Amino acid sequence: MSTSSNQSRTAKRRINSLQDERRFSQSILRNRPRLVTHNEAYTYALRVAYLSYLLQPRSRRLQHVSAPPAPIQRSSTSINDLMKDFSLVRDSKSTRFPHGFMSELERRLTNVLVGKERRQEFQDPALKRTFAVFYTAFTEQKFRKQMERDRRVEDLVLIFFSSATKELAKSKSPNDDAVKLMVDRHVALFIRLISSTLKDHDWVRDRPELTSRLATLESKLLKHDQDLAAASQRGGGSGGTTVEVEVPRSHDIKDMPLAQTVARIFGLTNTQVQSDILKHKPVWTEKAALTDLKTYQNLINLSSSKTMRREDFESEEAYDAWRKAEGPDLSQMMLAIVQSNPELAKSTTSANLPQFKPSASNSTTSDSSHSEMSRKLSDQSDSNSSYVIDQPVELSAMNLNGDDHESSSEGDTFTFVPQDPRSLYRFILTQALSHDLKDQDLKPSEASANTPAIKLLSKQSTELLNEIAVRWRIPSFSRMLLLLDVVKEKFIDQEIDLDTLDTAFTYVKEPVAETSKSHPQQHLQSVFDRSKWTNLDLAMLKQLLSALDDALLRDLYDLLQQCYGTKPPTIGPVMHILENHIFEDPDFFKSDDSIDQFANQLQEGLKGRASDVYTDLVHSNIPTDASQWEFYSVIQLGKAVLKVSDRIQKRYRKNPEIMGVNPFRTLVETVLPLFGNDAGYFVEQILKLKKDDIPVEDGFELYRELVEIRQVHADALPNVEFPFDIEQQLAIFVNRWIAMTDENMLGWVDRAIKQDQFKVRTEFPDQIPSDDERHSHSVIDVFRSFNEAVDQIVQLNWDNDLQYAKFMTSLAKTIGAGISRYCETVEQRFTKEMDRLSPEQEVTQAQTRQGKWMQIAKDAWNNKEKVEPFQFFPESFVKLNNVEWGVQQLDKLQSSVNVDACAEVIRKNQPAVAQRQRTINKYVFTIKIVEAEDLKACDVNGLSDPYVVLGDEYQKRLAKTRIVYSNLNPRWEETVDITTTGPLNIIATIWDWDALGDHDCVGRTSIKLDPSHFSDFMPREYWLDLDTQGRLLLRVNMEGERDDILFYYGKAFRTLKRTERDMTRIITDKLSAYINHCLSRAALRSLLNKGISMTTVSNLFNRGQRQVIQPPPTPAEITNALQPLFRYFDDNFAIMKQTLTDSAMVMVMTRLWKEVLTTIEGLLVPPLSDKPSQQRQLNQLELDVVFKWLELLFQFFHAVDEETGISDGVPLDVLKSPKYHEIQTLNYFYSESTENLIRTSERMASATATRQQQARNRLSAPGALGGNNPAPSIAFGAAASTLSGLPATRRTKSIMVSRNIGTMKRAKEEKRKEAQADPNDDMILRILRMRPEAALYLRDRSRQKERLAAAAAAELIVRQSLTAGGGRMAANLPRR
């Protein structure tokens, strides 16, 4: 029970207590109990017990009086007359017994003889003898066969009649009519047995005639339908009556149950008590009891001190209520004495006796009222009147004022009432309770309508105490308090337990369920209405409640000292009594200081016990020798602490607070700080002694255990900090685990690749694999290891955001290294598979050098340019699927780790100076090999097959591009990353690929990668002149390799995407040769010229003659020209579709579409440059054919199903790329004159310059100094910057920009929007390259673009220097 509930009643109780204190003290002094001797209490108890015997109704016995004989009337003259009805229908089937009836009848007869028959009329002994005689005749074999054959009821009845007559006439005169009557009666019972047997087996439905005749015969035998079970009709029907005769008193103690009870509780024998009764019998009479009542009545009228007076009650109303209740009780008690001994009424005139109003009843009514009165005397009742007479009594005529000669004065003494009834009653109650508590066979008292059953006092003791209380006029409320006072005393002396104490409280507080009509309800209410109590009783109640409160609180304190044990004693009974019987009592008072004092003492005691519990846990889990300390010991100690805390929390979950003290909170407030300090010390010492020898898993397990304890500490003590920093102490184990993971990562990747066969994962060979089954096990195993590594840290629930972010950063570096190794190994295997020789190339390689030249000459003479389709391996496509699946998994891994939040946490906790002065030790140069111009021709056809090799100054190969066949202006668009710690010289060599012999060198150039030249981290483009002829365009970008989670994940993502792109490019390169062949100018001329004939050759020599104009090709011819290419695509796509996933398939097709667009663009215009081109401009017919081809190819790659209308190819937004739109714009400018093209170009250049100036003005405004938006793109492309290396204004794809799928999509969308919003004149300049007259304008326009690019770069450098201290917005660090 909480303290607040006690305090809510304190104020009112304190006032009442102060007001009543003086009055109660005076009452206690006046009614102080005197010393009671054992013999005195025994004597008066015996007097009451003997008086109860005298007043109890005398025993009566029944005496039989025979009735005079009555004339006997027979129902018929003879048995033959009775059986006439059966004789008349002798052969009727309906009057015969059914088959099987005899056996059932025999069973019923047996039941009658052995006494198992249920009907009472068959229990008569004379009847059983008659049935036994008949049973003998019935079981004879001859008679039985006859009955089975004839099955006639009259035969059975006649045999039974004969047997009954013989048996009943043995001891009677032949002419005795009683014998004849008894025979008829027995025959009637036999017929009833037959009818019952038929009815039990449902044979009556088929034999209604038999049933009817049996009933008729029975009725004739029984005169006036007599009841055979009636007692008056048994024994020969002699009849008669019974009368009651009074039994005289024996005065034997065996007939005195209350006297025997007195003997038991006072430890005396019945002989001793019998002697005392006989000795005092002349004095202990009913007359003396009547005299006591009259004397008591006079004393009440005189307000004598021997009775209760007005001073004994709190109010006049209470005193009047008591007096009013005493009158009827005294009257009924006097009347009961007079009824018990009518001789006492002779000494009083009839006018002075109460008059009875008898009701219509028999002569035993008076005794019944006495019996009822005696029963109520023995009941445990709180009613005011113990003697109740159920008859209406007229009490007005009885003199209760003592006018007769037996009235006594105030000085007279009583015979049956002691001088101090209250003290003697308490003594006797104590004796009875002590005796009954020692009685092992004690049974609870019987429950009545007014009282519950209790196992406190025996029924005999309760009856005695009730009789004493009634005779001595002890009020019911005083009896209850005296019982509680005795129980309190025995509880304090530890003679009774809590259950007995609770039983006593329950008994005295149980309300009366119902009252009899003769008990006024207002009298019963006084038991529970404390305003009607005496001052002495109220003072006693306060004292016993206070004493019990002190005793129970001592017990509660002792019990709670054991609450932290494994099996503590329950406090439920103590709290139940305190809360329901002590605290809730309106007369209980306890000051707030006392309540707080007990709570403080209890809490201090629990703290001491909690400290002892923790000390025991330390001794049982931590070795005494410090050299033997291990993390396991600390873990076990932590688990033990948690186990104890959890057990105590569950134990007191429903009632967490006891008397203002919370045992669980007290435990954790004591134990957890002690454990925190000790654990910090233990961990520190263990790390000093065994730092490198402790397994990482032990460190992790210790961390989990300590974190769980810290959480309990935080929940219980939210404002108290845990004693030591767990993360700071144990971070070393996480770093060790990450280092171990980093060491093993490359080995895990290599083993996964080595064990992988790179096949699709299908259960059955003929099953078509789904996209989820088209990647192999190696990439699954690798990313499973990545996720397990991340989960290992996440599951620790590390509670330091900065350390957690650093852990994830270190792990990101390890994951990046694993991805790099996987991509490198898989790409090497993929390249090796794709670079294998075709069967024709293997045959050619086996030929001699002369044979090779002869085959080339033969192919040239036959004009053989057919390209065979490439036969791909399924394993190669599975590798591409693996890389594509790895991109998706890495993106999911980034999202689960929340890399942005990790980076932000590190940035927020890093000093601002460190952010600005961050030292970079490694640099990542991204070199994009864009294109080359005017290369040297190395082949006999006047062209080359160039590819680029990058190496360092030590001739170490760093990268190699693909081969671009038959082209002097190749475009590679390939990227490579080079990591360096300082300046590095890069040598770029362009080689010409030859199928026969060594490859030829086309030219060399070099570039120095100096980090100091890229301090602004902006991309730059370099046109590098070759040492032979032509130049090479490189786009260089530098990023500082930093310890940043975004950088590591971005680098890993870009590695995957670059590997994916390179593998896709290698696949498309195998098809690009045929694309170039089918979309070449030679194929265009072949379509327009429709082949070479003799007429065509003769027309070439006869130039003077009029030439024949060839008609334009039809749409069918244009379409048929691409059919070989479409078939080639279909064949290769069918192979790819078997293995590649849908997304990988779209990726390959997208790459091929870009190759198609590049090839068609090459047909239309030369590359962008400031020099005129030798390429011839197409005429209108050729232009129309090219755009028709573009339209057909667009439809082919879009692959719309004619039936469903759904596209199965490249999405429409991918097909309509910026390159596609640029080619479409050529149609508008291709046939324009040179002057119009120049004017249009100048107009676009002016608009571009205006937009750039407006952008610079916005950026130079004060509000935009901190902006992060890059300047608009104004790069000239190939001529954007010369050898001076001016930076391009548009940031290229950096690691941070392309760190996941989302950032790449956003970058592509920004590029598309930028291309639409900022059109340029590049296509016009490319058209002007085919116009010799525009050479001067091309040179001037190139210089103008150089100046604009230089200005934009300078502006960007200034802006970056102003915003060098900026940072990203802050963010919290959510966990995975």
Coordinates of C-alpha atoms in Angstrom, one line a residue, residues 26 81 90 120 166 231 250 272 295-296 304 355 400 419 777 782 831 839 884 982 989 1083 1156 1225 1228 1286 1349:
Q26 CA -11.0 8.3 31.5
D81 CA -64.6 -65.1 -8.6
R90 CA -58.7 -68.2 -22.0
Q120 CA -40.8 -49.7 -0.6
K166 CA -50.3 -71.8 3.3
A231 CA -47.2 -47.6 7.6
S250 CA -30.7 -36.9 34.6
Q272 CA -14.5 -33.2 38.6
T295 CA -31.8 -7.5 39.5
Y296 CA -30.0 -6.5 36.3
S304 CA -26.1 1.7 38.6
Q355 CA -49.7 -14.0 27.9
L400 CA -40.1 -6.2 35.0
Q419 CA -18.6 -8.8 39.2
H777 CA 27.2 -18.4 -56.8
V782 CA 30.9 -12.3 -52.0
T831 CA 38.3 -10.6 -71.7
P839 CA 37.7 -21.0 -86.3
E884 CA 24.9 -6.3 -63.0
G982 CA 52.7 12.1 -56.5
T989 CA 50.8 4.8 -77.6
A1083 CA 27.0 -0.2 -98.4
V1156 CA 24.4 2.5 -84.4
T1225 CA 18.6 18.2 -86.2
Y1228 CA 17.4 21.0 -90.9
L1286 CA 42.5 24.8 -69.4
A1349 CA 36.3 28.4 -71.6

